């Protein structure tokens, strides 16, 4: 089965969150700023919406310069609020995890995921999964994102950046070389201005130039490791596995409650179909879980969790439901009304390991 990897990146992330919280901002430039506090204008732009980018606004630009570029244009300069963006990020990652299983988060607004098994190595299935994911993040968090699908991480990352915002770019394994051939070398993740300049000074200016440069020649310029990476990446090749952040696989699912509530029974009732669904996924993959978490999102959109580690891993549904009920009974009095609720099973392990464990201990 050929590997299929995805990369998701949220569009103009911090600025988009500000738009979600104040939709009236949407039609005008929105700039999220880090004010250093010395003067009213000292500091830099963290990011901006696409409307602002039409005026040449860029991340890292001094606020004073941005103000000059937007002279006479109604625009919002908003103070960066990392806690708020992190809360959105956590919830998006929960949604993503629920859909794809293992994911490797590489930034506040982006992650890789391996969907080879889930799609049976079929790109049509992968496309459908990506569209469903975009829809889900949009309906639950009102956020748009761009997704790239490809045979490996390097290609998936370039693909997610290919069409932005609200993009989906699928590059089948046979098409990687033609996809890459028209792109500039600095589209390869990890190629910064310094590397690009050194390549250019050596007459390597296009992706096909790089792809056809022998690794040995690149080695003289960059050393073995980077040389091999550049050669492979420009040829659309990459073996790096998608590594789950904590090294533990997890299964999770979030739902929006029918009504905001702090009643355990109501929360668990609404959650039952989702519980059965994650349990089915657990069983279909021959896995046991050791940790279980109740996840709650309050009315102010803050994220809360309570977790429990079982003495012995299990795949027993009644145990799952009972533990989830108890965890919510502990969580709800602390948090109050929930808007959304979810469950996560982690510390997953193969049934095979489990059998050998019981053989060993009995
Ligand atoms: N960021 C920052 N300073 C930078 C670059 C980024 O503070 N120089 C922050 C703000 C961004 C977030 O990181 O919202 C994610 O960075 P991205 O590079 O993914 O950029 P955006 O999400 O803002 O825009 P895009 O739509 O291009 O992904
Ligand atoms: Ca982004
Ligand atoms: Ca990003």
Short mmCIF file of C-alpha atoms and ligand atoms in Angstrom, two decimals:
data_model
loop_
_atom_site.label_atom_id
_atom_site.label_comp_id
_atom_site.label_asym_id
_atom_site.label_seq_id
_atom_site.Cartn_x
_atom_site.Cartn_y
_atom_site.Cartn_z
CA UNK A 1 0.00 0.00 0.00
CA UNK A 2 1.48 3.39 -0.91
CA UNK A 3 1.77 5.91 1.88
CA UNK A 4 -0.57 8.92 2.08
CA UNK A 5 0.35 11.84 4.31
CA UNK A 6 -1.53 15.08 4.97
CA UNK A 7 -0.50 18.49 6.26
CA UNK A 8 -3.03 20.93 7.65
CA UNK A 9 -2.32 24.61 8.22
CA UNK A 10 -4.90 27.09 9.50
CA UNK A 11 -5.30 30.22 7.40
CA UNK A 12 -4.03 33.62 8.77
CA UNK A 13 -4.48 31.95 12.10
CA UNK A 14 -4.31 34.59 14.86
CA UNK A 15 -6.14 37.14 12.70
CA UNK A 16 -8.78 34.61 11.72
CA UNK A 17 -9.49 33.84 15.38
CA UNK A 18 -10.02 37.57 15.96
CA UNK A 19 -12.47 37.59 13.03
CA UNK A 20 -14.35 34.61 14.46
CA UNK A 21 -14.73 36.46 17.76
CA UNK A 22 -15.76 39.72 16.05
CA UNK A 23 -17.19 38.90 12.61
CA UNK A 24 -17.70 42.57 11.77
CA UNK A 25 -13.90 42.87 11.37
CA UNK A 26 -13.96 40.56 8.41
CA UNK A 27 -14.17 42.99 5.52
CA UNK A 28 -11.37 45.27 6.65
CA UNK A 29 -7.66 44.72 7.33
CA UNK A 30 -7.05 42.96 10.66
CA UNK A 31 -3.54 43.07 12.10
CA UNK A 32 -2.58 41.08 15.19
CA UNK A 33 0.22 43.01 16.87
CA UNK A 34 2.86 42.51 19.52
CA UNK A 35 3.08 45.91 21.16
CA UNK A 36 6.41 46.38 22.88
CA UNK A 37 4.96 49.23 24.96
CA UNK A 38 7.60 51.89 24.46
CA UNK A 39 5.40 54.06 22.28
CA UNK A 40 1.92 53.47 20.96
CA UNK A 41 3.35 52.33 17.66
CA UNK A 42 6.37 50.34 18.73
CA UNK A 43 6.21 46.63 18.11
CA UNK A 44 5.66 44.27 15.19
CA UNK A 45 2.83 42.68 13.27
CA UNK A 46 2.43 39.01 14.22
CA UNK A 47 0.07 38.20 11.35
CA UNK A 48 -2.75 39.77 9.38
CA UNK A 49 -5.80 38.76 7.39
CA UNK A 50 -5.67 38.52 3.61
CA UNK A 51 -7.39 41.90 3.22
CA UNK A 52 -4.42 43.48 5.02
CA UNK A 53 -1.96 41.51 2.91
CA UNK A 54 -3.38 43.27 -0.17
CA UNK A 55 -1.73 46.40 1.23
CA UNK A 56 1.61 44.66 1.57
CA UNK A 57 1.29 43.86 5.28
CA UNK A 58 3.59 41.01 6.35
CA UNK A 59 4.36 39.09 9.55
CA UNK A 60 7.26 40.66 11.40
CA UNK A 61 6.72 44.12 9.93
CA UNK A 62 7.02 47.10 12.33
CA UNK A 63 3.59 48.37 13.36
CA UNK A 64 4.60 51.92 12.40
CA UNK A 65 5.30 50.82 8.82
CA UNK A 66 2.02 48.89 8.66
CA UNK A 67 0.19 52.02 9.80
CA UNK A 68 1.79 54.04 7.02
CA UNK A 69 0.79 51.42 4.43
CA UNK A 70 -2.77 51.52 5.70
CA UNK A 71 -2.95 55.29 5.92
CA UNK A 72 -6.57 56.36 5.49
CA UNK A 73 -7.84 52.75 5.41
CA UNK A 74 -10.14 51.61 8.22
CA UNK A 75 -8.16 48.78 9.83
CA UNK A 76 -8.02 47.01 13.20
CA UNK A 77 -4.77 46.70 15.14
CA UNK A 78 -5.38 44.04 17.78
CA UNK A 79 -3.16 43.04 20.68
CA UNK A 80 -1.92 39.44 20.40
CA UNK A 81 -3.64 37.07 22.85
CA UNK A 82 -1.76 33.77 22.74
CA UNK A 83 -3.97 32.04 25.34
CA UNK A 84 -6.98 32.57 23.13
CA UNK A 85 -5.27 31.22 20.00
CA UNK A 86 -3.97 28.23 21.95
CA UNK A 87 -7.52 27.37 23.04
CA UNK A 88 -8.69 27.39 19.40
CA UNK A 89 -5.62 25.42 18.38
CA UNK A 90 -6.25 22.75 21.04
CA UNK A 91 -9.81 22.28 19.87
CA UNK A 92 -8.87 22.08 16.19
CA UNK A 93 -6.18 19.51 17.02
CA UNK A 94 -8.81 17.49 18.93
CA UNK A 95 -11.06 17.51 15.88
CA UNK A 96 -8.15 16.51 13.66
CA UNK A 97 -7.10 13.74 16.04
CA UNK A 98 -10.64 12.43 16.09
CA UNK A 99 -10.63 12.13 12.31
CA UNK A 100 -7.12 10.89 11.61
CA UNK A 101 -5.87 9.17 14.79
CA UNK A 102 -2.15 9.83 14.92
CA UNK A 103 -0.95 13.34 14.23
CA UNK A 104 2.29 15.24 14.54
CA UNK A 105 1.69 18.83 15.56
CA UNK A 106 4.53 21.02 14.35
CA UNK A 107 3.23 24.45 15.28
CA UNK A 108 0.28 26.21 16.91
CA UNK A 109 -1.67 26.05 13.65
CA UNK A 110 -0.32 23.05 11.77
CA UNK A 111 0.10 19.30 11.89
CA UNK A 112 1.03 16.29 9.78
CA UNK A 113 -1.06 13.14 9.74
CA UNK A 114 -0.64 9.71 8.18
CA UNK A 115 -3.84 8.41 6.60
CA UNK A 116 -2.44 5.43 4.73
CA UNK A 117 -4.39 2.81 6.66
CA UNK A 118 -7.53 4.89 7.02
CA UNK A 119 -7.74 5.47 3.25
CA UNK A 120 -6.39 2.11 2.14
CA UNK A 121 -3.75 4.08 0.21
CA UNK A 122 -6.47 5.49 -2.06
CA UNK A 123 -6.22 9.16 -3.02
CA UNK A 124 -9.96 9.49 -3.72
CA UNK A 125 -10.62 8.42 -0.11
CA UNK A 126 -7.94 10.82 1.09
CA UNK A 127 -9.54 13.70 -0.79
CA UNK A 128 -12.95 12.91 0.72
CA UNK A 129 -11.41 12.71 4.19
CA UNK A 130 -9.67 16.08 3.75
CA UNK A 131 -12.87 17.75 2.52
CA UNK A 132 -14.79 16.32 5.49
CA UNK A 133 -12.11 17.60 7.84
CA UNK A 134 -12.21 21.10 6.39
CA UNK A 135 -15.98 21.10 6.68
CA UNK A 136 -15.87 19.92 10.27
CA UNK A 137 -13.34 22.54 11.40
CA UNK A 138 -15.39 25.20 9.63
CA UNK A 139 -18.69 24.16 11.15
CA UNK A 140 -17.37 23.59 14.68
CA UNK A 141 -14.80 26.37 14.99
CA UNK A 142 -15.69 28.68 12.05
CA UNK A 143 -12.07 28.46 10.92
CA UNK A 144 -10.81 27.84 7.40
CA UNK A 145 -7.65 25.90 6.75
CA UNK A 146 -5.57 24.63 3.88
CA UNK A 147 -4.69 20.98 3.47
CA UNK A 148 -2.07 19.26 1.36
CA UNK A 149 -2.16 15.55 0.60
CA UNK A 150 0.80 13.68 -0.84
CA UNK A 151 2.97 10.57 -0.65
CA UNK A 152 5.14 12.01 2.17
CA UNK A 153 5.63 14.93 4.58
CA UNK A 154 7.74 17.11 2.30
CA UNK A 155 5.19 17.01 -0.52
CA UNK A 156 2.18 17.34 1.82
CA UNK A 157 3.66 20.47 3.43
CA UNK A 158 4.38 22.12 0.08
CA UNK A 159 0.89 21.16 -1.10
CA UNK A 160 -0.85 22.73 1.92
CA UNK A 161 0.89 26.01 1.12
CA UNK A 162 0.16 25.78 -2.62
CA UNK A 163 -3.36 27.18 -2.52
CA UNK A 164 -4.23 29.48 0.38
CA UNK A 165 -6.60 30.35 2.00
CA UNK A 166 -9.18 27.56 2.08
CA UNK A 167 -7.17 25.29 -0.19
CA UNK A 168 -7.00 21.58 -0.79
CA UNK A 169 -4.17 20.32 -2.95
CA UNK A 170 -3.81 16.63 -3.65
CA UNK A 171 -0.57 15.43 -5.23
CA UNK A 172 -0.62 11.78 -6.19
CA UNK A 173 2.67 9.92 -5.97
CA UNK A 174 3.08 9.79 -9.76
CA UNK A 175 2.60 13.55 -10.05
CA UNK A 176 5.09 14.82 -7.47
CA UNK A 177 7.86 15.70 -9.89
CA UNK A 178 5.65 17.67 -12.27
CA UNK A 179 3.97 19.38 -9.29
CA UNK A 180 7.31 20.45 -7.85
CA UNK A 181 8.93 21.42 -11.15
CA UNK A 182 7.27 24.85 -11.39
CA UNK A 183 7.89 25.80 -7.75
CA UNK A 184 10.81 27.78 -6.38
CA UNK A 185 13.35 25.91 -4.26
CA UNK A 186 12.51 27.84 -1.09
CA UNK A 187 9.11 26.12 -1.02
CA UNK A 188 10.90 23.09 0.42
CA UNK A 189 10.45 23.12 4.19
CA UNK A 190 13.75 24.08 5.81
CA UNK A 191 15.15 25.98 2.81
CA UNK A 192 15.63 29.52 4.03
CA UNK A 193 17.15 32.55 2.28
CA UNK A 194 20.71 31.45 3.16
CA UNK A 195 20.41 28.00 1.58
CA UNK A 196 18.58 29.42 -1.44
CA UNK A 197 21.30 32.03 -1.97
CA UNK A 198 24.13 29.51 -1.78
CA UNK A 199 22.32 27.29 -4.30
CA UNK A 200 21.79 30.21 -6.63
CA UNK A 201 25.46 31.19 -6.43
CA UNK A 202 26.21 27.70 -7.64
CA UNK A 203 23.87 27.97 -10.61
CA UNK A 204 21.07 25.95 -9.02
CA UNK A 205 18.05 28.20 -9.37
CA UNK A 206 15.04 26.02 -10.18
CA UNK A 207 13.55 22.90 -8.65
CA UNK A 208 14.51 20.75 -11.68
CA UNK A 209 18.08 22.14 -11.39
CA UNK A 210 18.20 20.94 -7.80
CA UNK A 211 16.53 17.62 -8.57
CA UNK A 212 19.15 16.80 -11.19
CA UNK A 213 22.18 17.96 -9.17
CA UNK A 214 24.13 14.92 -7.93
CA UNK A 215 24.07 14.54 -4.15
CA UNK A 216 27.89 14.55 -4.08
CA UNK A 217 27.97 18.06 -5.45
CA UNK A 218 25.45 19.27 -2.89
CA UNK A 219 27.47 17.55 -0.18
CA UNK A 220 30.41 19.87 -0.82
CA UNK A 221 28.15 22.84 -0.17
CA UNK A 222 25.95 21.65 2.68
CA UNK A 223 27.32 18.49 4.24
CA UNK A 224 25.86 15.04 3.84
CA UNK A 225 22.61 15.31 5.78
CA UNK A 226 21.22 18.45 4.17
CA UNK A 227 22.52 17.37 0.74
CA UNK A 228 20.59 14.10 0.85
CA UNK A 229 17.50 15.89 2.15
CA UNK A 230 17.61 18.51 -0.63
CA UNK A 231 18.21 15.95 -3.34
CA UNK A 232 15.35 13.75 -2.18
CA UNK A 233 12.93 16.57 -1.42
CA UNK A 234 13.38 18.20 -4.83
CA UNK A 235 12.64 14.80 -6.34
CA UNK A 236 9.51 14.52 -4.19
CA UNK A 237 11.03 11.80 -2.01
CA UNK A 238 10.95 11.65 1.80
CA UNK A 239 10.80 8.73 4.24
CA UNK A 240 10.27 10.66 7.48
CA UNK A 241 7.48 9.03 9.46
CA UNK A 242 4.65 11.01 11.03
CA UNK A 243 5.46 10.84 14.73
CA UNK A 244 2.74 11.33 17.29
CA UNK A 245 3.71 14.13 19.68
CA UNK A 246 3.87 12.14 22.87
CA UNK A 247 4.80 8.88 21.18
CA UNK A 248 1.42 7.54 22.29
CA UNK A 249 -1.41 6.90 19.91
CA UNK A 250 -4.77 8.29 20.88
CA UNK A 251 -8.37 8.10 19.77
CA UNK A 252 -10.69 10.96 20.45
CA UNK A 253 -13.96 12.48 19.44
CA UNK A 254 -15.65 15.79 20.29
CA UNK A 255 -19.30 16.70 19.88
CA UNK A 256 -21.39 19.82 20.35
CA UNK A 257 -24.01 19.26 23.04
CA UNK A 258 -27.68 19.69 22.15
CA UNK A 259 -27.94 22.30 24.92
CA UNK A 260 -25.32 23.88 27.17
CA UNK A 261 -25.50 21.89 30.40
CA UNK A 262 -23.71 20.78 33.55
CA UNK A 263 -25.87 17.66 34.02
CA UNK A 264 -23.70 14.51 33.83
CA UNK A 265 -26.51 12.38 32.37
CA UNK A 266 -27.28 14.88 29.64
CA UNK A 267 -23.63 15.22 28.65
CA UNK A 268 -23.07 11.46 28.59
CA UNK A 269 -26.35 10.82 26.73
CA UNK A 270 -25.35 13.23 23.97
CA UNK A 271 -21.90 11.71 23.90
CA UNK A 272 -23.01 8.05 23.60
CA UNK A 273 -22.91 7.78 19.78
CA UNK A 274 -19.43 9.33 19.79
CA UNK A 275 -18.32 6.95 22.54
CA UNK A 276 -19.53 3.97 20.54
CA UNK A 277 -17.79 5.29 17.48
CA UNK A 278 -14.37 5.70 19.13
CA UNK A 279 -14.81 2.34 20.77
CA UNK A 280 -15.50 0.77 17.39
CA UNK A 281 -12.33 2.33 16.03
CA UNK A 282 -10.40 0.95 19.00
CA UNK A 283 -11.71 -2.56 18.46
CA UNK A 284 -11.33 -2.50 14.69
CA UNK A 285 -7.64 -1.74 15.16
CA UNK A 286 -7.19 -4.47 17.75
CA UNK A 287 -6.22 -1.97 20.43
CA UNK A 288 -6.61 -1.64 24.18
CA UNK A 289 -6.62 1.68 26.02
CA UNK A 290 -4.98 2.48 29.28
CA UNK A 291 -5.87 6.15 29.75
CA UNK A 292 -9.22 7.78 29.31
CA UNK A 293 -10.03 11.49 29.40
CA UNK A 294 -13.21 13.49 29.56
CA UNK A 295 -12.88 16.71 27.59
CA UNK A 296 -15.17 19.66 28.10
CA UNK A 297 -15.41 22.98 26.35
CA UNK A 298 -17.14 25.60 28.46
CA UNK A 299 -19.35 28.44 27.27
CA UNK A 300 -16.36 30.79 27.25
CA UNK A 301 -14.69 28.22 24.95
CA UNK A 302 -12.03 27.28 27.49
CA UNK A 303 -10.88 23.65 27.31
CA UNK A 304 -10.93 21.39 30.41
CA UNK A 305 -9.95 17.77 30.84
CA UNK A 306 -9.97 15.07 33.50
CA UNK A 307 -8.08 11.86 32.96
CA UNK A 308 -7.72 8.46 34.53
CA UNK A 309 -5.16 5.72 34.09
CA UNK A 310 -6.56 2.20 34.38
CA UNK A 311 -4.69 -0.50 36.23
CA UNK A 312 -5.01 -2.83 33.29
CA UNK A 313 -5.58 -1.83 29.68
CA UNK A 314 -8.94 -2.85 28.28
CA UNK A 315 -11.16 -2.63 25.22
CA UNK A 316 -14.34 -3.19 27.19
CA UNK A 317 -17.15 -0.78 26.22
CA UNK A 318 -18.98 -0.77 29.58
CA UNK A 319 -15.70 0.16 31.30
CA UNK A 320 -15.23 3.03 28.89
CA UNK A 321 -18.73 4.38 29.45
CA UNK A 322 -18.47 4.02 33.22
CA UNK A 323 -15.09 5.79 33.39
CA UNK A 324 -16.27 8.60 31.14
CA UNK A 325 -19.36 9.10 33.30
CA UNK A 326 -17.22 9.29 36.45
CA UNK A 327 -14.77 11.70 34.87
CA UNK A 328 -17.56 14.04 33.80
CA UNK A 329 -19.08 13.78 37.27
CA UNK A 330 -15.76 15.11 38.59
CA UNK A 331 -15.23 17.67 35.84
CA UNK A 332 -18.65 19.32 35.62
CA UNK A 333 -18.85 20.77 39.15
CA UNK A 334 -15.51 22.49 38.51
CA UNK A 335 -16.37 23.89 35.11
CA UNK A 336 -20.14 24.42 35.02
CA UNK A 337 -22.11 24.43 31.79
CA UNK A 338 -20.41 22.80 28.85
CA UNK A 339 -20.98 23.68 25.24
CA UNK A 340 -19.03 20.76 23.80
CA UNK A 341 -17.83 17.48 25.20
CA UNK A 342 -15.51 14.74 24.11
CA UNK A 343 -13.61 11.64 25.03
CA UNK A 344 -10.05 10.59 24.47
CA UNK A 345 -8.48 7.19 24.88
CA UNK A 346 -4.71 7.13 25.01
CA UNK A 347 -1.91 4.85 26.06
CA UNK A 348 -3.17 2.60 23.30
CA UNK A 349 -1.50 -0.72 22.85
CA UNK A 350 -1.83 -3.73 20.59
CA UNK A 351 -3.90 -6.64 21.76
CA UNK A 352 -0.89 -8.74 20.91
CA UNK A 353 1.19 -6.93 23.53
CA UNK A 354 -1.67 -7.39 25.93
CA UNK A 355 -1.81 -11.15 25.38
CA UNK A 356 1.89 -11.52 25.90
CA UNK A 357 1.59 -9.39 29.02
CA UNK A 358 -1.06 -11.67 30.54
CA UNK A 359 0.91 -14.74 29.54
CA UNK A 360 3.89 -13.26 31.28
CA UNK A 361 2.07 -12.37 34.48
CA UNK A 362 -0.13 -15.47 34.79
N1 LIG B 1 3.39 34.12 13.55
C1 LIG B 1 4.07 35.15 14.20
N2 LIG B 1 5.16 35.73 13.62
C2 LIG B 1 5.59 35.32 12.41
C3 LIG B 1 4.93 34.27 11.73
C4 LIG B 1 3.82 33.70 12.34
O1 LIG B 1 3.68 35.51 15.32
N3 LIG B 1 6.68 35.92 11.85
C5 LIG B 1 2.19 33.51 14.19
C6 LIG B 1 0.94 34.20 13.72
C7 LIG B 1 0.33 33.27 12.75
C8 LIG B 1 0.78 31.91 13.26
O2 LIG B 1 2.05 32.14 13.85
O3 LIG B 1 -1.09 33.38 12.67
C9 LIG B 1 0.88 30.86 12.18
O4 LIG B 1 1.86 31.25 11.24
P1 LIG B 1 1.73 30.95 9.69
O5 LIG B 1 3.09 31.09 9.12
O6 LIG B 1 1.01 29.66 9.46
O7 LIG B 1 0.88 32.19 9.12
P2 LIG B 1 -0.66 32.50 9.16
O8 LIG B 1 -1.45 31.36 9.71
O9 LIG B 1 -0.86 33.78 9.87
O10 LIG B 1 -1.01 32.74 7.64
P3 LIG B 1 -1.18 31.69 6.43
O11 LIG B 1 -2.59 31.86 5.97
O12 LIG B 1 -0.20 32.14 5.42
O13 LIG B 1 -0.89 30.33 6.97
CA1 LIG B 2 -1.18 29.23 8.95
CA1 LIG B 3 1.71 27.51 10.08
#
